Amino acid sequence: MPYKKSMSSSFIDDEYELQNMRRPAMTSSTSFPRRKDMYQMRLVSDSQGVDGDPTISQRVEEQYVTSSIFTGGSNSMTRAHLMDKMIDSKPSHPQMAGAKGSRCAVPDCDGMVMIDERGQDLLPCECGYVICNDCYHDELVVRGVCKGCGEPYKKVKQDASGLSKTERKMSMMKSVASSHLTRSQIGDFDLDLLQSESNETYGYGNAVNAMRSIEGSSGDGDQLDVEESENLIQKPYRPLTRKIEIRPALLIPYRIVTLVRMVALGCFLVWRVSHPNEDAPWLWSMSIVCEIWFAFAWILDQFPKLFPIDRTTDLSVLQEKFEKDRPPGKSDLPRIDVLVSTADPGKEPPLVTANTILSILAADYPVEKLSCYVSDDGGALLTFEAMAEAASFASVWVPFCRKHSIDPRNPESYFNLKRDPFNKSKLRHDFVKDRRRVKREYDEFKVRINALPDSIRRRSDAFHAQVEMKALKHWKQTPIEEQEEVIWIPRATWMADKTHWPGTWVKPTPDHSRGDHAGIIQVMLKPPSEEPLMLTESYGTIDFKDVDIQLPMLVYVSREKRPDYEHNKKAGAMNALLRASAIMSNGPFVLNLDCDHYVYNSRALREGICFMMDHGGDSIGYVQFPQRFEGVDPSDRYANNNTVFFDVNMRALDGLQGPVYVGTGCLFRRTALYGFNPPWFKDRNCNFFSSCFQRHKMDDNKDENLGHCRGNYHEANVLLHPKKVGNSELLIESIRMAGYKGLSLVDSPYVNSGTEGAPAIHKPLLHERIVAEAIDVISCWYEDKTEWGKSLGWIYGSVTEDVVTGYQMHNRGWNSVYCSVKPDAFRGTAPINLTDRLHQVLRWATGAVEIFFSRNNALLASSKMNFLQKIAYFSNGIYPFTSFFLITYCFLPALSLFSGQFIVQAIDVNFLFYLLLISTTLTALAVLEIKWSNINLEEWWRNEQFWLIGGTSAHLTAVLQGLLKTIAGIEISFNLTSKPSTDDGDDEFADLYIVKWTSLMIPPIVIIVINLIAIAVGFSRTIYSTTPQWSSLVGGVFFSFWVLAHLYPFVKGLMGKRGRTPTIAVLWSILIAIIISLLWVTVNPPSNSDPTGLSFLP
């Protein structure tokens, strides 16, 4: 990757531009001007050939890279700009970008020494003379000796391998940076490089040491004793997870009642078809069609529920196998990359996102094995600085959580608690004092976050005024004949270090708008060191002695956007984040969280890893956690908690092939996202990669396979084509390693049984080429003519990309697991407003319709998918179509009352018997579901109510929109669901009572009005009739009240807080009622000869 070095007389520092030669050629119509006054960076020169210490140069270079903001994209250079600071305040933690050390001791130099992630000055000489990097290079060229001791710069001590500690750390990076082409061509993997972390013995997680010991090899002190290995083999296996079957006393009756109800429905439908209503055939035919569809839909929904299970984990076994007897910083737990997505700081408050990030950084997981990536799809400086403020506050919050075992680790939620739900006794005497100080720090943090919009605006206005004054001064000094008539200076958005923000500006301009800006990557928290960073004295005003203050790596990412490219909304953002994380940290497991879903249970990540690392866990593609919500009204008026779906349907699917993916709170195996197939345990000689691809000859033209392999791990040769995954060689190399890094040694084919732990692979230092490559893979052009969004990553083509992505994994044979823990693993927010809730349901239903009309229809699923799993996906695709039949059935009671007829000729014993049997079995199923799922009756009833509300409103619109997209190709756009702010006003549930008109409300309103009018008409007809038909009246009124009872929450939502119905709703209701009444009078005019009819005129 060539460099272009240019000197500027305006600046002392050099500027390096990283240019990717694989990008499309720059066109004459597109240009991205270079701003020398905005992008500057001093990178350490290549130390080869210089009589100095290359290790120090590499470490200083990493600090420069992690303190720089990288930008680039299509038709533009990749630039790195060294930031003095990300926010107005100084960095408060040595891992923060821009953190500086001591002042240079060279006279007349005001430079600052770079520090490492532990806060120690990076000094080139063992004498400890403080010298900055610029002066150091000057001394190398001029004198070559240290100013402090007068001796030539000394090498650091080396170990027995002949490499310094840092050089050994750099070995992986050098391999990736320089020799990946060779290894890609020959398919040879160096297992010592992949799986040996050091020459130290620290337990069973070092795969190479364990394997060699078991094979009987001996030697240096880095090997396990043979006797110890034999004891390990004889040690009884203890599983990390257990499957708990539902009690037979509940499950067997549940299945029996399901069978009885199915038989009853079949007999009832046969009886209905054989007994038509001759007096009202139109009423009978409509009702029988609806009832047949309802029975069909119920069977599809009920059958996948017949095999529910529960699961539990054993965290003590996980700790014993992966962390026991390991030195600090040597945990064998696999690395996890947490991907957080946000798009609009206006609808997703930055304070909410910041609290989510803080909960992730404070999670109870090895700090060196955790990385957090934040995707800002809007490219807003507000989000960038909010994340920087969160990184700064994390230096106080995270050690406080570790010191006192705080839960939940979202500061907003924690400080709002009235009691500790985790029942943890605070034994430390200084807990109350620390809590008060941290609370004060958090209050100041919230003030800074909330003041960011005004702060950014004032800063930008001030700098813009200075630029305008300079431009005006220059214009006045220009000769009159050369002066331009109009001086126009774009109103830029300025960062804290007095440079232009490369993303979206507050006043959008070309190259700086929401859909048109460069890609951005900023490492906000540097990767932690290998050893814990314990303080020996108080940290500020809080005593953090003997507390590890290291923080996980935090990276801000904003993918490139250009007007001529399709960006695929959230799915595209997640794929860009997936590729960037693969380049920079490549954790074998990926946790996906929305910006408003935070880590409520700090040990949730360990819970998920238990399933992945257990025996047989390598066939699990993802672990789905239930969504739990805060801020929902106590009665859960609109079924926002979705308890029935998560605790009934998802738990039932867990007994089949696994739950569906629901968009957040999901721990993925990275290789499953890459489109690989899972391993099959029937063939134990087949390793991971040999089962990842279909065993047939590869078609060179179609390239339907990503690759194949032969033999075992030593002979693995996975052919990953650039036309499939893109032309990033580092990304291809990371995909190769991801499969090894996510394995548990208990399932490894080349390690004898009894070995515990996971393969240990060292993470390289961050290099400018690595970050520049990450910029490339988030460019808008990168996915062109690749399989991203088709078979790789999050799948495109549906507004519910989550369901499609999970379907693709199940279709390839992967299993998934439902992990419901107490306390809840994650918590988020849900829209409690009726209008927002209806639009949310509309988006879900529209996605289901899109899936039904796409190649992801469950009818086209492969044989690798479980049959009942196919039924579940098929049911998920057709449920919106029930709206046609549901709306029709809701009008049938009214039509019955208007006409004086009923859906049956006469309400006889047979009809009542079937009705009673069907209703009784439905009630019995509900009771049994409540028992084995541990939900309550109110939650079940709310779900039933909103099923009808959504079915008569949003689902109908979703079907129409899906048909328009399928037939006419009209794209569907949805507004981002607004997230409530954490700053509560006087009423916590104020949004519940806000009435915002939407056309989705029209069908339910019409149903309510028509049924109320029909009840009045039915009573009038019956009372004034000479031969009253009470049976028809009772039947019609009963079903009308059934409809109205389900729509009661909808009516309350229209009433608002004070019970007043909006004027527009009243007008619509009156208008529709008048129109229907006139139509009825026209179709069935009253008879003048019948004085007891409906004619009330004299």
XYZ file of N, CA and C in Angstrom, residues 654-769:
348
model
N -36.946 -23.267 20.775
C -35.672 -23.746 21.298
C -35.634 -25.262 21.363
N -36.798 -25.878 21.439
C -36.855 -27.331 21.423
C -36.754 -27.908 20.036
N -36.786 -27.092 19.013
C -36.652 -27.553 17.625
C -35.235 -27.265 17.143
N -35.096 -26.302 16.229
C -33.774 -25.923 15.734
C -33.285 -24.634 16.365
N -34.160 -23.958 17.088
C -33.742 -22.771 17.807
C -34.621 -21.578 17.510
N -34.544 -20.544 18.336
C -35.380 -19.354 18.159
C -34.954 -18.529 16.959
N -35.851 -17.688 16.511
C -35.541 -16.775 15.417
C -34.695 -15.634 15.965
N -33.988 -14.971 15.082
C -33.179 -13.805 15.444
C -34.075 -12.573 15.422
N -34.042 -11.797 16.505
C -34.990 -10.688 16.646
C -34.315 -9.325 16.609
N -33.063 -9.244 16.142
C -32.483 -7.944 15.846
C -31.564 -7.360 16.890
N -31.650 -7.784 18.133
C -30.769 -7.259 19.175
C -30.669 -8.293 20.295
N -29.635 -8.146 21.121
C -29.442 -9.099 22.199
C -29.117 -10.488 21.695
N -28.252 -10.573 20.674
C -27.951 -11.857 20.054
C -26.442 -12.023 19.950
N -25.933 -13.161 20.421
C -24.515 -13.486 20.352
C -24.289 -14.440 19.188
N -23.571 -13.979 18.166
C -23.341 -14.747 16.942
C -21.981 -15.422 16.970
N -21.907 -16.554 16.296
C -20.618 -17.110 15.898
C -20.248 -16.441 14.582
N -19.083 -15.836 14.538
C -18.713 -15.027 13.377
C -18.731 -15.835 12.086
N -18.272 -17.083 12.147
C -18.259 -17.899 10.927
C -19.658 -18.180 10.415
N -20.655 -18.212 11.304
C -22.026 -18.407 10.844
C -22.508 -17.191 10.061
N -22.083 -16.008 10.467
C -22.440 -14.807 9.725
C -21.738 -14.748 8.372
N -20.617 -15.449 8.250
C -19.874 -15.447 6.990
C -20.439 -16.420 5.965
N -21.513 -17.091 6.308
C -22.150 -17.968 5.333
C -21.626 -19.389 5.319
N -20.806 -19.770 6.299
C -20.325 -21.145 6.354
C -21.426 -22.082 6.835
N -21.268 -23.349 6.517
C -22.147 -24.377 7.036
C -21.598 -24.883 8.364
N -22.450 -25.433 9.212
C -21.982 -25.927 10.516
C -21.335 -27.292 10.397
N -20.603 -27.705 11.440
C -20.039 -29.059 11.433
C -21.113 -30.082 11.749
N -20.873 -31.301 11.323
C -21.806 -32.398 11.616
C -21.088 -33.402 12.489
N -21.667 -33.713 13.619
C -20.991 -34.552 14.589
C -21.048 -36.028 14.245
N -21.847 -36.395 13.240
C -21.886 -37.803 12.853
C -20.551 -38.240 12.270
N -19.890 -37.329 11.611
C -18.586 -37.628 11.038
C -17.527 -36.946 11.886
N -17.010 -37.643 12.887
C -16.059 -37.020 13.799
C -14.713 -36.782 13.142
N -14.454 -37.403 11.985
C -13.198 -37.151 11.293
C -13.247 -35.870 10.482
N -14.438 -35.290 10.390
C -14.595 -34.062 9.623
C -14.398 -32.883 10.547
N -13.529 -31.989 10.175
C -13.280 -30.837 11.026
C -14.227 -29.710 10.674
N -13.989 -28.567 11.285
C -14.912 -27.437 11.125
C -15.049 -26.999 9.673
N -13.908 -26.790 9.019
C -13.977 -26.215 7.690
C -14.455 -27.213 6.644
N -14.197 -28.489 6.878
C -14.648 -29.468 5.888
C -16.157 -29.560 5.857
N -16.805 -29.166 6.946
C -18.261 -29.181 6.965
C -18.846 -27.826 6.656
N -17.996 -26.845 6.445
C -18.488 -25.506 6.172
C -18.944 -25.361 4.730
N -18.575 -26.311 3.876
C -18.877 -26.155 2.467
C -19.426 -27.458 1.906
N -20.273 -27.328 0.950
C -20.883 -28.506 0.351
C -19.831 -29.303 -0.417
N -19.976 -30.622 -0.352
C -18.968 -31.486 -0.961
C -19.358 -31.850 -2.383
N -19.143 -30.921 -3.251
C -19.293 -31.238 -4.670
C -18.321 -30.354 -5.433
N -18.098 -30.709 -6.629
C -17.105 -29.991 -7.411
C -17.511 -28.541 -7.589
N -16.560 -27.670 -7.381
C -16.852 -26.250 -7.443
C -16.997 -25.805 -8.883
N -18.011 -24.999 -9.088
C -18.246 -24.440 -10.409
C -17.449 -23.147 -10.518
N -16.464 -23.120 -11.379
C -15.621 -21.932 -11.496
C -16.391 -20.733 -12.008
N -17.482 -20.977 -12.716
C -18.240 -19.856 -13.260
C -19.185 -19.268 -12.225
N -19.861 -20.144 -11.488
C -20.857 -19.669 -10.537
C -20.256 -19.410 -9.160
N -19.215 -20.150 -8.802
C -18.574 -19.994 -7.490
C -19.590 -20.060 -6.373
N -20.375 -21.125 -6.380
C -21.437 -21.226 -5.387
C -20.896 -21.512 -3.992
N -19.666 -21.991 -3.915
C -19.109 -22.279 -2.599
C -18.063 -21.246 -2.261
N -17.955 -20.934 -0.990
C -16.866 -20.087 -0.544
C -15.550 -20.859 -0.537
N -15.613 -22.140 -0.492
C -14.383 -22.912 -0.497
C -14.603 -24.339 -0.052
N -13.535 -25.044 0.107
C -13.610 -26.403 0.602
C -12.322 -26.673 1.359
N -12.260 -27.768 2.037
C -11.027 -28.129 2.732
C -10.869 -29.628 2.690
N -9.687 -30.063 3.051
C -9.409 -31.490 3.034
C -8.624 -31.844 4.288
N -8.703 -33.086 4.684
C -7.904 -33.547 5.803
C -8.327 -32.928 7.107
N -7.362 -32.376 7.866
C -7.632 -31.797 9.163
C -7.185 -30.354 9.177
N -7.049 -29.803 10.377
C -6.708 -28.390 10.483
C -5.365 -28.081 9.844
N -4.445 -29.019 9.919
C -3.122 -28.768 9.366
C -3.174 -28.638 7.849
N -4.187 -29.206 7.234
C -4.278 -29.187 5.783
C -5.424 -28.320 5.298
N -5.956 -27.491 6.193
C -7.110 -26.674 5.814
C -6.736 -25.728 4.683
N -7.579 -25.686 3.672
C -7.327 -24.808 2.527
C -8.660 -24.252 2.074
N -9.077 -23.188 2.691
C -10.380 -22.592 2.421
C -10.225 -21.571 1.308
N -10.928 -21.784 0.230
C -10.837 -20.878 -0.902
C -11.885 -19.783 -0.757
N -11.455 -18.639 -0.332
C -12.347 -17.495 -0.162
C -12.101 -16.540 -1.320
N -13.064 -16.418 -2.186
C -12.886 -15.655 -3.405
C -13.185 -14.177 -3.175
N -12.382 -13.293 -3.728
C -12.685 -11.860 -3.597
C -14.051 -11.500 -4.147
N -14.524 -12.229 -5.155
C -15.843 -11.917 -5.688
C -16.953 -12.269 -4.694
N -16.612 -13.039 -3.662
C -17.595 -13.377 -2.640
C -17.531 -12.424 -1.460
N -16.356 -12.210 -0.928
C -16.201 -11.435 0.309
C -15.560 -10.081 0.081
N -15.192 -9.761 -1.162
C -14.508 -8.508 -1.429
C -13.014 -8.733 -1.559
N -12.307 -7.688 -1.991
C -10.897 -7.850 -2.317
C -9.961 -7.419 -1.205
N -10.417 -7.434 0.025
C -9.542 -7.147 1.150
C -8.860 -8.428 1.594
N -7.543 -8.470 1.424
C -6.810 -9.677 1.793
C -6.764 -9.857 3.307
N -6.722 -8.764 4.042
C -6.744 -8.876 5.497
C -8.078 -9.427 5.982
N -9.164 -9.043 5.317
C -10.470 -9.578 5.690
C -10.540 -11.068 5.408
N -10.034 -11.482 4.264
C -10.016 -12.908 3.934
C -9.192 -13.672 4.963
N -8.056 -13.096 5.359
C -7.214 -13.761 6.345
C -7.921 -13.852 7.698
N -8.659 -12.827 8.050
C -9.373 -12.854 9.328
C -10.479 -13.902 9.316
N -11.100 -14.122 8.161
C -12.138 -15.148 8.064
C -11.532 -16.530 8.278
N -10.330 -16.735 7.758
C -9.663 -18.011 7.961
C -9.440 -18.280 9.445
N -9.036 -17.258 10.180
C -8.697 -17.444 11.587
C -9.925 -17.541 12.478
N -11.038 -16.948 12.049
C -12.216 -16.887 12.910
C -12.714 -18.271 13.296
N -12.620 -19.226 12.381
C -13.081 -20.571 12.697
C -12.270 -21.237 13.785
N -10.964 -21.009 13.786
C -10.120 -21.596 14.823
C -10.328 -20.915 16.160
N -10.462 -19.613 16.139
C -10.518 -18.854 17.392
C -11.809 -19.112 18.154
N -12.843 -19.574 17.479
C -14.106 -19.807 18.148
C -14.324 -21.233 18.603
N -13.291 -22.061 18.520
C -13.445 -23.462 18.886
C -13.147 -23.684 20.361
N -13.871 -24.589 20.960
C -13.507 -25.096 22.267
C -12.629 -26.318 22.065
N -11.576 -26.444 22.864
C -10.645 -27.545 22.663
C -11.289 -28.903 22.866
N -12.400 -28.937 23.583
C -13.068 -30.214 23.807
C -13.641 -30.758 22.500
N -13.884 -29.880 21.521
C -14.392 -30.305 20.221
C -13.322 -30.287 19.142
N -12.090 -29.959 19.515
C -11.040 -29.868 18.514
C -10.609 -31.260 18.066
N -10.516 -31.512 16.760
C -10.223 -32.863 16.280
C -8.776 -33.286 16.456
N -7.881 -32.311 16.732
C -6.478 -32.695 16.836
C -5.971 -32.677 18.273
N -6.861 -32.463 19.245
C -6.483 -32.470 20.647
C -7.226 -33.599 21.324
N -6.535 -34.397 22.124
C -7.150 -35.538 22.780
C -8.240 -35.086 23.741
N -9.155 -35.978 24.025
C -10.259 -35.655 24.912
C -9.740 -35.300 26.293
N -10.439 -34.420 26.946
C -10.076 -33.998 28.282
C -9.462 -32.622 28.308
N -8.987 -32.109 27.178
C -8.387 -30.786 27.161
C -9.474 -29.732 27.297
N -9.197 -28.735 28.088
C -10.166 -27.677 28.325
C -9.589 -26.355 27.842
N -10.506 -25.399 27.605
C -10.073 -24.075 27.204
C -10.378 -23.807 25.754
N -9.698 -22.798 25.208
C -9.913 -22.388 23.824
C -8.573 -22.077 23.199
N -8.458 -22.159 21.863
C -7.203 -21.792 21.212
C -6.825 -20.357 21.551
N -5.578 -20.158 21.889
C -5.096 -18.834 22.265
C -4.368 -18.213 21.087
N -4.880 -17.102 20.601
C -4.285 -16.416 19.460
C -4.012 -14.981 19.873
N -2.801 -14.546 19.657
C -2.440 -13.226 20.114
C -3.020 -12.151 19.203
N -3.475 -11.097 19.801
C -3.992 -9.962 19.053
C -2.836 -9.030 18.709
N -2.673 -8.654 17.433
C -1.537 -7.815 17.060
C -1.726 -6.376 17.497
N -0.621 -5.634 17.492
C -0.716 -4.202 17.700
C -1.447 -3.566 16.524
N -2.136 -2.478 16.806
C -2.817 -1.769 15.731
C -1.780 -1.043 14.872
N -1.889 -1.245 13.598
C -0.970 -0.654 12.632
C -1.778 0.231 11.704
N -1.125 1.262 11.136
C -1.886 2.172 10.284
C -2.465 1.456 9.078
N -1.770 0.419 8.606
C -2.302 -0.328 7.467
C -3.572 -1.073 7.859
